[in-house]
PDB file of C-alpha atoms in Angstrom:
ATOM      1  CA  MET A   1     -20.437   1.636   2.885  1.00 89.00           C
ATOM      2  CA  ILE A   2     -18.097   4.173   4.515  1.00 96.00           C
ATOM      3  CA  ALA A   3     -15.023   1.922   4.190  1.00 97.00           C
ATOM      4  CA  ASP A   4     -15.541   1.678   0.415  1.00 97.00           C
ATOM      5  CA  GLU A   5     -15.976   5.443   0.207  1.00 98.00           C
ATOM      6  CA  ALA A   6     -12.718   5.892   2.125  1.00 98.00           C
ATOM      7  CA  TYR A   7     -10.839   3.525  -0.186  1.00 98.00           C
ATOM      8  CA  ASP A   8     -12.251   5.226  -3.301  1.00 97.00           C
ATOM      9  CA  ALA A   9     -11.387   8.675  -1.901  1.00 98.00           C
ATOM     10  CA  LEU A  10      -7.856   7.435  -1.117  1.00 97.00           C
ATOM     11  CA  ILE A  11      -7.284   6.365  -4.723  1.00 95.00           C
ATOM     12  CA  GLN A  12      -8.902   9.572  -6.007  1.00 95.00           C
ATOM     13  CA  GLY A  13      -6.576  11.585  -3.761  1.00 95.00           C
ATOM     14  CA  PHE A  14      -3.602  10.073  -5.547  1.00 92.00           C
ATOM     15  CA  GLN A  15      -5.194  10.914  -8.906  1.00 90.00           C
ATOM     16  CA  THR A  16      -6.179  14.510  -8.116  1.00 91.00           C
ATOM     17  CA  GLY A  17      -4.124  15.640  -5.135  1.00 90.00           C
ATOM     18  CA  SER A  18      -7.389  16.639  -3.454  1.00 93.00           C
ATOM     19  CA  TRP A  19      -7.605  14.901  -0.094  1.00 96.00           C
ATOM     20  CA  GLU A  20     -10.517  16.676   1.636  1.00 97.00           C
ATOM     21  CA  SER A  21     -13.160  14.094   0.654  1.00 97.00           C
ATOM     22  CA  PHE A  22     -10.872  11.406   2.130  1.00 98.00           C
ATOM     23  CA  PHE A  23     -10.143  13.295   5.367  1.00 98.00           C
ATOM     24  CA  ASP A  24     -13.832  14.211   5.834  1.00 98.00           C
ATOM     25  CA  LEU A  25     -14.692  10.516   6.304  1.00 98.00           C
ATOM     26  CA  PHE A  26     -12.504  10.221   9.417  1.00 98.00           C
ATOM     27  CA  ASP A  27     -13.434  10.749  13.053  1.00 98.00           C
ATOM     28  CA  ASP A  28     -11.517  13.260  15.201  1.00 98.00           C
ATOM     29  CA  GLU A  29      -9.622  10.377  16.824  1.00 98.00           C
ATOM     30  CA  VAL A  30      -8.173   7.641  14.619  1.00 98.00           C
ATOM     31  CA  ASP A  31      -6.043   4.532  15.124  1.00 98.00           C
ATOM     32  CA  VAL A  32      -3.438   4.756  12.331  1.00 98.00           C
ATOM     33  CA  ILE A  33      -0.582   2.585  11.125  1.00 97.00           C
ATOM     34  CA  LEU A  34       1.437   4.183   8.332  1.00 94.00           C
ATOM     35  CA  PRO A  35       4.212   2.937   6.051  1.00 89.00           C
ATOM     36  CA  ALA A  36       7.516   4.751   5.426  1.00 79.00           C
ATOM     37  CA  PRO A  37       8.507   7.530   5.642  1.00 74.00           C
ATOM     38  CA  GLN A  38       6.256   8.086   8.702  1.00 78.00           C
ATOM     39  CA  THR A  39       6.288   4.468   9.811  1.00 88.00           C
ATOM     40  CA  GLY A  40       4.510   3.996  13.081  1.00 93.00           C
ATOM     41  CA  HIS A  41       1.350   3.398  15.055  1.00 96.00           C
ATOM     42  CA  PHE A  42      -0.486   6.536  16.147  1.00 97.00           C
ATOM     43  CA  THR A  43      -3.746   6.879  18.044  1.00 97.00           C
ATOM     44  CA  GLY A  44      -6.343   9.471  18.935  1.00 98.00           C
ATOM     45  CA  VAL A  45      -6.016  13.055  17.760  1.00 98.00           C
ATOM     46  CA  GLU A  46      -2.345  12.429  16.942  1.00 97.00           C
ATOM     47  CA  GLY A  47      -3.423   9.548  14.689  1.00 97.00           C
ATOM     48  CA  ARG A  48      -5.662  11.824  12.637  1.00 97.00           C
ATOM     49  CA  GLU A  49      -2.957  14.510  12.464  1.00 97.00           C
ATOM     50  CA  LYS A  50      -0.377  11.972  11.243  1.00 96.00           C
ATOM     51  CA  LEU A  51      -2.830  10.639   8.648  1.00 97.00           C
ATOM     52  CA  VAL A  52      -3.530  14.136   7.297  1.00 97.00           C
ATOM     53  CA  GLY A  53       0.164  15.044   7.286  1.00 95.00           C
ATOM     54  CA  PHE A  54       1.179  11.798   5.599  1.00 95.00           C
ATOM     55  CA  PHE A  55      -1.259  11.978   2.683  1.00 95.00           C
ATOM     56  CA  SER A  56      -1.180  15.751   2.168  1.00 94.00           C
ATOM     57  CA  VAL A  57       2.345  15.579   0.722  1.00 92.00           C
ATOM     58  CA  PHE A  58       1.238  13.467  -2.246  1.00 93.00           C
ATOM     59  CA  THR A  59       0.474  16.048  -4.929  1.00 90.00           C
ATOM     60  CA  PRO A  60      -0.288  15.567  -8.641  1.00 84.00           C
ATOM     61  CA  GLY A  61       2.942  17.323  -9.616  1.00 84.00           C
ATOM     62  CA  THR A  62       5.091  14.661  -7.948  1.00 90.00           C
ATOM     63  CA  SER A  63       2.885  11.641  -7.198  1.00 92.00           C
ATOM     64  CA  ARG A  64       0.109   9.712  -8.928  1.00 92.00           C
ATOM     65  CA  PHE A  65      -1.221   6.211  -9.429  1.00 93.00           C
ATOM     66  CA  ASP A  66      -1.506   5.234 -13.084  1.00 93.00           C
ATOM     67  CA  LYS A  67      -3.088   1.870 -12.376  1.00 95.00           C
ATOM     68  CA  VAL A  68      -4.637   0.281  -9.289  1.00 96.00           C
ATOM     69  CA  GLU A  69      -6.034  -3.235  -9.219  1.00 97.00           C
ATOM     70  CA  VAL A  70      -8.017  -4.498  -6.245  1.00 97.00           C
ATOM     71  CA  ILE A  71      -6.976  -8.082  -5.575  1.00 97.00           C
ATOM     72  CA  SER A  72      -9.395  -8.753  -2.736  1.00 98.00           C
ATOM     73  CA  ARG A  73     -11.877  -7.088  -0.415  1.00 98.00           C
ATOM     74  CA  THR A  74     -12.760  -8.758   2.886  1.00 97.00           C
ATOM     75  CA  VAL A  75     -15.553  -7.544   5.166  1.00 97.00           C
ATOM     76  CA  ALA A  76     -15.756  -8.509   8.841  1.00 94.00           C
ATOM     77  CA  GLU A  77     -18.321  -6.608  10.919  1.00 90.00           C
ATOM     78  CA  ASP A  78     -17.015  -3.038  11.317  1.00 93.00           C
ATOM     79  CA  ARG A  79     -13.857  -3.467   9.230  1.00 96.00           C
ATOM     80  CA  VAL A  80     -12.906  -3.935   5.597  1.00 98.00           C
ATOM     81  CA  VAL A  81      -9.517  -5.071   4.316  1.00 98.00           C
ATOM     82  CA  PHE A  82      -8.543  -4.076   0.788  1.00 98.00           C
ATOM     83  CA  GLU A  83      -5.612  -5.711  -0.966  1.00 98.00           C
ATOM     84  CA  ASP A  84      -4.400  -4.068  -4.146  1.00 98.00           C
ATOM     85  CA  TRP A  85      -1.406  -3.353  -6.259  1.00 96.00           C
ATOM     86  CA  ALA A  86      -0.625   0.055  -7.660  1.00 96.00           C
ATOM     87  CA  ARG A  87       1.756   1.449 -10.241  1.00 96.00           C
ATOM     88  CA  GLY A  88       2.596   5.045 -10.841  1.00 94.00           C
ATOM     89  CA  VAL A  89       4.989   7.736  -9.694  1.00 94.00           C
ATOM     90  CA  ILE A  90       5.705   8.758  -6.093  1.00 93.00           C
ATOM     91  CA  PHE A  91       7.864  11.852  -5.569  1.00 92.00           C
ATOM     92  CA  ASN A  92       8.890  11.707  -9.258  1.00 93.00           C
ATOM     93  CA  GLU A  93      10.187   8.119  -8.932  1.00 94.00           C
ATOM     94  CA  PRO A  94       8.587   5.026 -10.518  1.00 96.00           C
ATOM     95  CA  TYR A  95       6.363   3.224  -8.014  1.00 95.00           C
ATOM     96  CA  ALA A  96       4.984  -0.301  -7.954  1.00 97.00           C
ATOM     97  CA  ALA A  97       3.726  -1.870  -4.733  1.00 96.00           C
ATOM     98  CA  ARG A  98       1.198  -4.198  -3.220  1.00 97.00           C
ATOM     99  CA  HIS A  99      -0.921  -2.680  -0.419  1.00 96.00           C
ATOM    100  CA  CYS A 100      -3.018  -4.085   2.388  1.00 97.00           C
ATOM    101  CA  ILE A 101      -5.344  -1.375   3.692  1.00 98.00           C
ATOM    102  CA  HIS A 102      -7.444  -2.078   6.772  1.00 98.00           C
ATOM    103  CA  VAL A 103     -10.309   0.386   7.361  1.00 98.00           C
ATOM    104  CA  MET A 104     -12.345   0.344  10.597  1.00 98.00           C
ATOM    105  CA  VAL A 105     -15.683   2.159  10.870  1.00 98.00           C
ATOM    106  CA  ARG A 106     -17.778   3.147  13.866  1.00 97.00           C
ATOM    107  CA  ASN A 107     -20.855   5.404  14.011  1.00 96.00           C
ATOM    108  CA  GLY A 108     -20.538   6.363  10.342  1.00 96.00           C
ATOM    109  CA  LYS A 109     -16.916   7.536  10.572  1.00 98.00           C
ATOM    110  CA  VAL A 110     -13.568   5.910   9.849  1.00 98.00           C
ATOM    111  CA  VAL A 111     -11.855   5.321  13.201  1.00 98.00           C
ATOM    112  CA  GLY A 112      -9.002   3.101  12.033  1.00 98.00           C
ATOM    113  CA  PHE A 113      -6.712   3.086   9.024  1.00 98.00           C
ATOM    114  CA  HIS A 114      -3.799   0.655   8.794  1.00 98.00           C
ATOM    115  CA  GLU A 115      -1.692   0.539   5.639  1.00 96.00           C
ATOM    116  CA  TYR A 116       1.000  -2.005   4.881  1.00 96.00           C
ATOM    117  CA  ASN A 117       2.859  -2.235   1.588  1.00 94.00           C
ATOM    118  CA  ARG A 118       5.732  -3.928  -0.142  1.00 93.00           C
ATOM    119  CA  PRO A 119       7.390  -3.086  -3.451  1.00 90.00           C
ATOM    120  CA  LEU A 120       6.579  -5.194  -6.476  1.00 85.00           C
ATOM    121  CA  ASP A 121       9.459  -6.678  -8.424  1.00 69.00           C
TER     122      ASP A 121
END
């Protein structure tokens, strides 16, 4: 399933800093909601550009996930919602957060990616 591939490639991107396999799963136009620091809702070509720009800054030298645990995975027609928590380092600072990642698929490509998160105590 393309949504599962996208989620796996997302986590792998944080492990390796290689994002191409993640970006390759997306259509040319994407509906995107991103967390800070690029908080916002972006659509179309701009949505894909914001997605690529947002994730490209996470490199292995400054950011990584040491542990990710999927809490739930919900499938509804053309969309999958992943809930997880992750711990690691983001921009050389300790990181612990819970994520809700909503992936929408159409015609074999990811056309929607909404990410929400909150820090873990």
